[in-house]
Tab-separated table of C-alpha atoms and ligand atoms in Angstrom:
chain	number	residue	atom	x	y	z
A	1077	UNK	CA	-3.316	22.673	-13.283
A	1078	UNK	CA	-2.079	24.206	-16.611
A	1079	UNK	CA	1.661	24.947	-17.858
A	1080	UNK	CA	4.720	23.387	-19.797
A	1081	UNK	CA	6.408	19.829	-18.849
A	1082	UNK	CA	8.160	21.708	-16.177
A	1083	UNK	CA	4.598	20.900	-14.009
A	1084	UNK	CA	4.860	17.236	-14.764
A	1085	UNK	CA	8.429	17.212	-13.349
A	1086	UNK	CA	6.305	17.926	-9.884
A	1087	UNK	CA	4.154	15.013	-10.353
A	1088	UNK	CA	7.254	12.996	-10.948
A	1089	UNK	CA	8.062	12.802	-14.339
A	1090	UNK	CA	11.836	12.079	-14.579
A	1091	UNK	CA	14.475	10.279	-17.146
A	1092	UNK	CA	13.049	7.124	-16.113
A	1093	UNK	CA	9.630	7.539	-17.143
A	1094	UNK	CA	11.027	9.486	-20.208
A	1095	UNK	CA	12.831	6.593	-20.986
A	1096	UNK	CA	10.069	4.179	-20.591
A	1097	UNK	CA	7.784	5.753	-22.891
A	1098	UNK	CA	7.699	5.585	-27.055
A	1099	UNK	CA	9.568	7.870	-28.970
A	1100	UNK	CA	7.163	11.101	-29.266
A	1101	UNK	CA	4.397	9.767	-27.019
A	1102	UNK	CA	2.428	12.079	-25.306
A	1103	UNK	CA	2.480	10.880	-21.301
A	1104	UNK	CA	0.752	11.640	-18.377
A	1105	UNK	CA	0.287	10.386	-14.844
A	1106	UNK	CA	-3.169	9.181	-13.751
A	1107	UNK	CA	-4.583	10.997	-10.692
A	1108	UNK	CA	-7.800	9.537	-10.285
A	1109	UNK	CA	-9.624	6.501	-11.927
A	1110	UNK	CA	-13.308	6.184	-12.155
A	1111	UNK	CA	-15.047	3.699	-13.968
A	1112	UNK	CA	-13.580	3.316	-17.280
A	1113	UNK	CA	-12.672	6.816	-17.355
A	1114	UNK	CA	-9.305	8.437	-15.606
A	1115	UNK	CA	-8.309	11.918	-14.550
A	1116	UNK	CA	-4.538	12.100	-16.339
A	1117	UNK	CA	-2.153	15.281	-15.774
A	1118	UNK	CA	-0.373	15.885	-18.931
A	1119	UNK	CA	2.007	18.752	-19.993
A	1120	UNK	CA	-0.772	20.168	-21.358
A	1121	UNK	CA	-2.802	20.184	-18.195
A	1122	UNK	CA	-5.718	17.596	-16.836
A	1123	UNK	CA	-7.328	15.747	-19.196
A	1124	UNK	CA	-10.151	13.263	-18.998
A	1125	UNK	CA	-9.369	9.923	-20.720
A	1126	UNK	CA	-11.079	6.523	-21.433
A	1127	UNK	CA	-9.070	3.996	-19.784
A	1128	UNK	CA	-10.380	0.828	-21.907
A	1129	UNK	CA	-11.381	1.337	-25.352
A	1130	UNK	CA	-7.873	1.045	-26.901
A	1131	UNK	CA	-6.351	-1.282	-24.932
A	1132	UNK	CA	-6.707	-5.024	-25.423
A	1133	UNK	CA	-8.495	-6.625	-22.415
A	1134	UNK	CA	-5.664	-8.630	-21.233
A	1135	UNK	CA	-3.188	-5.664	-20.911
A	1136	UNK	CA	-2.764	-3.800	-17.394
A	1137	UNK	CA	-5.674	-1.555	-16.587
A	1138	UNK	CA	-4.396	1.870	-15.260
A	1139	UNK	CA	-4.470	2.674	-11.698
A	1140	UNK	CA	-3.932	6.011	-9.666
A	1141	UNK	CA	0.029	6.743	-10.035
A	1142	UNK	CA	0.629	4.997	-13.281
A	1143	UNK	CA	2.142	6.851	-16.113
A	1144	UNK	CA	0.356	6.189	-19.174
A	1145	UNK	CA	0.676	6.982	-22.885
A	1146	UNK	CA	-2.342	9.156	-24.123
A	1147	UNK	CA	-3.568	9.380	-27.729
A	1148	UNK	CA	-6.506	11.425	-28.956
A	1149	UNK	CA	-9.136	10.158	-31.600
A	1150	UNK	CA	-11.650	12.693	-32.671
A	1151	UNK	CA	-11.435	14.945	-29.461
A	1152	UNK	CA	-11.745	11.809	-27.477
A	1153	UNK	CA	-8.770	11.187	-25.062
A	1154	UNK	CA	-7.772	7.316	-24.431
A	1155	UNK	CA	-5.198	5.893	-22.505
A	1156	UNK	CA	-2.603	3.745	-24.513
A	1157	UNK	CA	0.151	1.929	-23.099
A	1158	UNK	CA	0.717	1.800	-18.966
A	1159	UNK	CA	4.362	2.074	-18.516
A	1160	UNK	CA	6.251	-0.275	-16.591
A	1161	UNK	CA	5.565	0.067	-12.668
A	1162	UNK	CA	8.380	0.979	-10.459
A	1163	UNK	CA	6.470	0.312	-7.184
A	1164	UNK	CA	3.032	-1.519	-6.746
A	1165	UNK	CA	0.559	-2.136	-3.963
A	1166	UNK	CA	-1.339	-5.384	-4.738
A	1167	UNK	CA	-3.709	-7.505	-2.640
A	1168	UNK	CA	-5.951	-10.335	-3.166
A	1169	UNK	CA	-8.984	-9.359	-5.309
A	1170	UNK	CA	-11.830	-9.187	-2.588
A	1171	UNK	CA	-14.321	-9.890	-5.447
A	1172	UNK	CA	-12.263	-12.366	-7.363
A	1173	UNK	CA	-10.603	-15.140	-5.721
A	1174	UNK	CA	-6.958	-15.497	-6.590
A	1175	UNK	CA	-6.813	-12.487	-8.923
A	1176	UNK	CA	-4.399	-9.717	-8.223
A	1177	UNK	CA	-5.848	-6.209	-7.583
A	1178	UNK	CA	-3.275	-3.259	-8.325
A	1179	UNK	CA	-4.260	-0.665	-5.625
A	1180	UNK	CA	-1.561	2.172	-6.819
A	1181	UNK	CA	1.527	2.222	-8.290
A	1182	UNK	CA	4.729	4.299	-8.671
A	1183	UNK	CA	4.745	5.812	-4.992
A	1184	UNK	CA	8.292	6.108	-3.240
A	1185	UNK	CA	6.934	5.620	0.238
A	1186	UNK	CA	3.809	3.923	1.706
A	1187	UNK	CA	2.741	5.815	4.675
A	1188	UNK	CA	0.921	2.944	6.898
A	1189	UNK	CA	-1.637	5.100	8.746
A	1190	UNK	CA	-3.275	4.157	12.222
A	1191	UNK	CA	-5.163	6.136	14.527
A	1192	UNK	CA	-4.479	6.155	18.383
A	1193	UNK	CA	-7.467	6.575	19.112
A	1194	UNK	CA	-8.467	3.105	18.554
A	1195	UNK	CA	-6.234	-0.232	19.822
A	1196	UNK	CA	-3.149	-1.065	17.564
A	1197	UNK	CA	-3.569	-4.865	16.960
A	1198	UNK	CA	0.007	-6.019	15.865
A	1199	UNK	CA	-1.112	-8.393	13.448
A	1200	UNK	CA	-2.858	-5.358	11.555
A	1201	UNK	CA	0.767	-3.744	11.185
A	1202	UNK	CA	2.339	-7.387	10.229
A	1203	UNK	CA	-0.076	-7.729	7.589
A	1204	UNK	CA	0.160	-3.840	6.170
A	1205	UNK	CA	4.078	-4.203	6.557
A	1206	UNK	CA	3.954	-7.236	4.291
A	1207	UNK	CA	2.235	-5.791	1.724
A	1208	UNK	CA	3.969	-2.784	1.985
A	1209	UNK	CA	7.443	-4.501	1.610
A	1210	UNK	CA	6.026	-6.361	-1.292
A	1211	UNK	CA	5.400	-3.256	-3.144
A	1212	UNK	CA	8.868	-2.386	-3.370
A	1213	UNK	CA	8.926	1.270	-1.833
A	1214	UNK	CA	10.375	2.573	1.240
A	1215	UNK	CA	7.758	2.518	4.319
A	1216	UNK	CA	7.052	4.355	7.436
A	1217	UNK	CA	4.140	3.603	9.983
A	1218	UNK	CA	2.173	7.140	10.902
A	1219	UNK	CA	0.403	6.708	14.065
A	1220	UNK	CA	-2.160	9.345	14.013
A	1221	UNK	CA	-4.429	11.463	16.372
A	1222	UNK	CA	-1.558	11.686	19.086
A	1223	UNK	CA	-3.871	14.589	20.553
A	1224	UNK	CA	-6.324	11.748	21.409
A	1225	UNK	CA	-3.789	9.446	22.760
A	1226	UNK	CA	-3.272	9.680	26.860
A	1227	UNK	CA	0.524	8.392	26.060
A	1228	UNK	CA	1.338	8.368	22.547
A	1229	UNK	CA	4.980	7.519	23.086
A	1230	UNK	CA	4.281	4.229	25.031
A	1231	UNK	CA	1.588	3.293	22.182
A	1232	UNK	CA	4.406	4.074	19.752
A	1233	UNK	CA	6.564	1.511	21.465
A	1234	UNK	CA	4.117	-1.335	20.986
A	1235	UNK	CA	4.062	-0.725	17.419
A	1236	UNK	CA	8.004	-0.321	17.167
A	1237	UNK	CA	7.937	-4.091	18.504
A	1238	UNK	CA	6.589	-5.453	15.271
A	1239	UNK	CA	8.170	-2.679	13.004
A	1240	UNK	CA	11.643	-4.227	12.314
A	1241	UNK	CA	13.631	-1.294	10.644
A	1242	UNK	CA	10.696	0.734	9.836
A	1243	UNK	CA	10.432	4.038	11.342
A	1244	UNK	CA	7.284	4.837	13.540
A	1245	UNK	CA	6.047	8.235	13.818
A	1246	UNK	CA	3.251	9.916	15.927
A	1247	UNK	CA	1.214	12.542	14.226
A	1248	UNK	CA	-1.697	14.943	14.941
A	1249	UNK	CA	-3.117	16.965	12.012
A	1250	UNK	CA	-5.176	18.419	14.261
A	1251	UNK	CA	-2.250	19.986	16.219
A	1252	UNK	CA	-0.009	20.249	13.664
A	1253	UNK	CA	2.550	17.522	15.423
A	1254	UNK	CA	5.088	15.764	13.475
A	1255	UNK	CA	4.110	17.074	10.176
A	1256	UNK	CA	7.062	18.904	9.155
A	1257	UNK	CA	9.261	15.658	9.554
A	1258	UNK	CA	6.985	13.944	7.619
A	1259	UNK	CA	7.072	16.426	4.754
A	1260	UNK	CA	10.937	16.183	4.914
A	1261	UNK	CA	10.558	12.727	3.850
A	1262	UNK	CA	8.636	14.119	0.699
A	1263	UNK	CA	10.016	16.855	-1.752
A	1264	UNK	CA	9.560	17.559	-5.684
A	1265	UNK	CA	8.237	14.477	-7.330
A	1266	UNK	CA	8.035	12.038	-4.762
A	1267	UNK	CA	4.805	10.328	-3.843
A	1268	UNK	CA	3.503	8.719	-0.547
A	1269	UNK	CA	0.922	6.233	-0.408
A	1270	UNK	CA	-1.409	6.140	2.401
A	1271	UNK	CA	-3.025	2.836	3.390
A	1272	UNK	CA	-4.995	2.175	6.489
A	1273	UNK	CA	-8.320	1.250	7.946
A	1274	UNK	CA	-11.242	3.648	7.297
A	1275	UNK	CA	-11.510	6.624	9.978
A	1276	UNK	CA	-7.313	6.340	10.485
A	1277	UNK	CA	-7.352	9.877	9.498
A	1278	UNK	CA	-5.649	9.467	5.719
A	1279	UNK	CA	-7.534	12.302	4.279
A	1280	UNK	CA	-7.502	14.588	7.249
A	1281	UNK	CA	-3.369	14.071	6.768
A	1282	UNK	CA	-3.804	14.779	3.360
A	1283	UNK	CA	-5.547	17.981	4.013
A	1284	UNK	CA	-3.048	19.121	6.635
A	1285	UNK	CA	-0.240	18.364	4.189
A	1286	UNK	CA	-2.035	20.046	1.249
A	1287	UNK	CA	-2.854	22.924	3.544
A	1288	UNK	CA	-6.238	22.919	2.346
A	1289	UNK	CA	-9.650	20.889	2.285
A	1290	UNK	CA	-8.855	18.753	-0.718
A	1291	UNK	CA	-10.272	15.488	0.583
A	1292	UNK	CA	-13.511	14.919	2.345
A	1293	UNK	CA	-13.317	13.453	6.287
A	1294	UNK	CA	-15.856	12.254	8.400
A	1295	UNK	CA	-16.068	11.425	12.200
A	1296	UNK	CA	-15.655	7.946	13.137
A	1297	UNK	CA	-18.512	6.286	15.074
A	1298	UNK	CA	-18.441	7.122	18.792
A	1299	UNK	CA	-19.502	3.549	19.554
A	1300	UNK	CA	-16.356	1.698	18.349
A	1301	UNK	CA	-14.197	4.468	16.800
A	1302	UNK	CA	-14.628	2.467	13.464
A	1303	UNK	CA	-14.612	4.760	10.091
A	1304	UNK	CA	-17.508	5.449	7.921
A	1305	UNK	CA	-15.474	4.392	4.568
A	1306	UNK	CA	-15.658	8.503	3.478
A	1307	UNK	CA	-13.017	8.288	0.760
A	1308	UNK	CA	-14.185	6.107	-2.182
A	1309	UNK	CA	-11.534	6.592	-4.836
A	1310	UNK	CA	-7.825	6.372	-4.808
A	1311	UNK	CA	-6.595	9.726	-5.755
A	1312	UNK	CA	-3.128	11.425	-6.080
A	1313	UNK	CA	-2.905	14.956	-4.620
A	1314	UNK	CA	-0.188	17.427	-5.551
A	1315	UNK	CA	1.234	19.384	-2.373
A	1316	UNK	CA	1.818	23.185	-2.447
A	1317	UNK	CA	5.472	24.506	-2.680
A	1318	UNK	CA	7.017	21.204	-4.450
A	1319	UNK	CA	6.100	19.376	-1.500
A	1320	UNK	CA	5.598	16.192	-3.635
A	1321	UNK	CA	2.418	14.049	-3.601
A	1322	UNK	CA	0.012	12.203	-1.335
A	1323	UNK	CA	-2.183	9.473	-2.765
A	1324	UNK	CA	-5.129	9.086	-0.763
A	1325	UNK	CA	-6.981	5.613	-0.485
A	1326	UNK	CA	-10.304	4.441	0.638
A	1327	UNK	CA	-9.853	2.260	4.031
A	1328	UNK	CA	-9.489	-1.169	3.182
A	1329	UNK	CA	-11.816	-3.984	4.655
A	1330	UNK	CA	-9.653	-6.755	3.803
A	1331	UNK	CA	-6.209	-7.204	3.104
A	1332	UNK	CA	-5.437	-10.703	1.359
A	1333	UNK	CA	-1.682	-11.242	0.973
A	1334	UNK	CA	-0.636	-12.413	-2.663
A	1335	UNK	CA	2.423	-13.754	-3.848
A	1336	UNK	CA	3.986	-12.213	-0.867
A	1337	UNK	CA	6.602	-15.087	0.272
A	1338	UNK	CA	9.849	-12.932	0.117
A	1339	UNK	CA	7.994	-9.968	1.821
A	1340	UNK	CA	6.679	-11.992	4.329
A	1341	UNK	CA	10.388	-13.545	5.124
A	1342	UNK	CA	11.386	-10.047	5.522
A	1343	UNK	CA	8.742	-8.487	7.896
A	1344	UNK	CA	9.241	-11.516	9.756
A	1345	UNK	CA	12.977	-11.595	9.708
A	1346	UNK	CA	13.599	-12.552	13.342
A	1347	UNK	CA	11.961	-15.729	12.749
A	1348	UNK	CA	13.930	-16.274	9.690
A	1349	UNK	CA	17.006	-15.887	11.551
A	1350	UNK	CA	16.199	-18.278	14.405
A	1351	UNK	CA	15.242	-20.643	11.623
A	1352	UNK	CA	18.541	-21.135	9.840
A	1353	UNK	CA	19.543	-23.066	12.972
A	1354	UNK	CA	16.513	-25.461	13.173
A	1355	UNK	CA	17.801	-29.181	12.307
A	1356	UNK	CA	15.646	-29.310	9.083
A	1357	UNK	CA	16.431	-26.684	6.311
A	1358	UNK	CA	12.551	-26.854	5.492
A	1359	UNK	CA	11.518	-26.782	9.186
A	1360	UNK	CA	7.603	-25.624	9.414
A	1361	UNK	CA	8.314	-24.334	13.115
A	1362	UNK	CA	5.604	-26.814	14.349
A	1363	UNK	CA	6.287	-29.914	15.907
A	1364	UNK	CA	9.719	-30.923	14.192
A	1365	UNK	CA	12.455	-32.085	16.648
A	1366	UNK	CA	15.242	-29.315	17.053
A	1367	UNK	CA	13.275	-26.411	15.866
A	1368	UNK	CA	15.431	-23.274	16.534
A	1369	UNK	CA	12.266	-20.999	16.403
A	1370	UNK	CA	10.101	-22.580	19.152
A	1371	UNK	CA	13.145	-23.286	21.124
A	1372	UNK	CA	13.471	-19.261	21.220
A	1373	UNK	CA	9.653	-19.320	22.024
A	1374	UNK	CA	10.334	-21.686	25.190
A	1375	UNK	CA	13.160	-19.549	26.324
A	1376	UNK	CA	11.205	-16.325	26.284
A	1377	UNK	CA	13.357	-14.846	23.599
A	1378	UNK	CA	10.107	-14.646	21.020
A	1379	UNK	CA	6.585	-13.791	21.778
A	1380	UNK	CA	4.609	-17.090	21.054
A	1381	UNK	CA	1.936	-14.729	19.586
A	1382	UNK	CA	4.022	-13.182	16.663
A	1383	UNK	CA	5.107	-17.023	16.104
A	1384	UNK	CA	1.511	-17.843	15.592
A	1385	UNK	CA	0.706	-14.924	13.529
A	1386	UNK	CA	3.516	-15.364	11.403
A	1387	UNK	CA	2.491	-19.195	10.861
A	1388	UNK	CA	-1.121	-18.031	9.965
A	1389	UNK	CA	0.306	-15.526	7.519
A	1390	UNK	CA	2.546	-18.098	5.818
A	1391	UNK	CA	-0.550	-20.812	5.697
A	1392	UNK	CA	-2.254	-17.945	4.141
A	1393	UNK	CA	0.356	-17.306	1.146
A	1394	UNK	CA	1.132	-20.840	0.855
A	1395	UNK	CA	-2.691	-21.787	0.108
A	1396	UNK	CA	-3.096	-18.800	-2.498
A	1397	UNK	CA	0.209	-20.227	-4.003
A	1398	UNK	CA	-1.140	-23.906	-4.421
A	1399	UNK	CA	-4.426	-22.447	-5.922
A	1400	UNK	CA	-2.664	-20.299	-8.170
A	1401	UNK	CA	-0.778	-23.306	-9.610
A	1402	UNK	CA	-3.772	-25.535	-9.673
A	1403	UNK	CA	-5.238	-22.881	-11.669
A	1404	UNK	CA	-2.443	-22.512	-13.986
A	1405	UNK	CA	-2.231	-26.585	-14.558
A	1406	UNK	CA	-6.081	-26.163	-15.164
A	1407	UNK	CA	-5.560	-23.400	-17.567
A	1408	UNK	CA	-2.821	-25.447	-19.410
A	1409	UNK	CA	-4.806	-28.532	-19.638
A	1410	UNK	CA	-7.887	-26.480	-21.251
A	1411	UNK	CA	-5.060	-25.028	-23.996
A	1412	UNK	CA	-3.970	-28.343	-25.076
B	2335	GTP	N1	-8.261	14.726	17.243
B	2335	GTP	C1	-8.042	14.178	15.908
B	2335	GTP	N2	-8.508	13.773	15.139
B	2335	GTP	C2	-8.188	13.180	13.748
B	2335	GTP	C3	-7.043	13.671	13.177
B	2335	GTP	N3	-6.753	12.957	12.278
B	2335	GTP	C4	-7.998	12.689	11.641
B	2335	GTP	N4	-9.143	13.003	12.997
B	2335	GTP	C5	-10.537	12.687	12.863
B	2335	GTP	O1	-10.701	11.047	12.359
B	2335	GTP	C6	-11.806	11.204	11.724
B	2335	GTP	C7	-11.439	10.397	10.586
B	2335	GTP	O2	-10.730	10.872	9.610
B	2335	GTP	P1	-10.493	10.881	8.059
B	2335	GTP	O3	-9.373	11.178	7.608
B	2335	GTP	O4	-11.827	10.818	7.229
B	2335	GTP	O5	-10.234	9.294	7.897
B	2335	GTP	P2	-9.828	8.449	6.458
B	2335	GTP	O6	-8.832	7.460	6.818
B	2335	GTP	O7	-9.544	9.226	5.180
B	2335	GTP	O8	-11.288	7.362	6.581
B	2335	GTP	P3	-11.490	6.746	5.144
B	2335	GTP	O9	-11.740	7.792	4.011
B	2335	GTP	O10	-12.888	6.372	5.800
B	2335	GTP	O11	-10.867	5.696	4.699
B	2335	GTP	C8	-12.310	12.552	11.303
B	2335	GTP	O12	-13.610	12.717	12.291
B	2335	GTP	C9	-10.811	13.383	11.561
B	2335	GTP	O13	-11.108	14.870	12.263
B	2335	GTP	C10	-6.011	13.937	14.598
B	2335	GTP	O14	-4.710	14.242	14.404
B	2335	GTP	N5	-6.798	14.577	15.676
B	2336	MG	MG1	-10.214	9.322	3.620
B	2337	ZN	ZN1	11.838	-24.588	13.067
């Protein structure tokens, strides 16, 4: 992991990153974050850096994938500024209601991973699609363990029904199926962040792409095919031969949406399009007269369950927004 800045380009360093750093600053990319410390790859190689000693508490905390400025004080490397993020995966912090938690930053593609050894609930894809859409990156759905599915093509079709314009690929890390196609979407300096349930095969896919056992994997429970939360840290892995990077993440239990109104509209663009013909421009697609969305359901043009799932996600996002507003008002009162 040593070498000149040429190596840093393999990690995605480019003119945009260079332009956002202060003149003469030492920059690096966060490869992994552990309590208070990060592994950061710099032009001089990998360094271990303290993450919060020099930054004010209110500033952005570094996450895996971030470009940062590093400084050295008496042999100790510290992270200074976190450079502006191009893309970011965010969710509602499960520990702190309504706070935003950034899971990963500066990836070009989000790979939504799901194993074909388990049922594929459409609502789970829709939720992950909203989160991925909100990140600002390109998206691909990766259906892994194709070798375990009696009819992978049929399973992929059911996912395509909710995927909109997002590509759905079927893969097998075990049989090396579809991996070359996936590699063709990466390449030097490009990063793909993997998200998906525990046991879906994210780390196995990382190892297959890396052609080495770089990430720990574990068998799913035989009773219900659920994973064991094997991966515990988000980690950026450099692929061989200028193949880009994959960002492995732990399987997520909760994916609360935060501030995702626009992404929601895009993922459910079919509903939004029908909605343009509703009588009321602010139609909630419930009991309103002349609602074009419920009419489409009645005509059999739209799956009523998809509408229900949309309404539930919309309520979740709306309630979160209302709470956020209340909190901002309370904070403003406190300042007066
Ligand atoms: N048959 C088959 N099994 C696979 C494939 N990909 C992954 N698996 C198995 O699925 C299990 C879970 O894989 P992991 O890669 O650990 O899953 P993960 O998504 O990283 O899980 P967490 O780290 O817990 O989030 C392991 O037993 C893998 O061997 C595949 O393509 N085919
Ligand atoms: Mg894993
Ligand atoms: Zn309506």
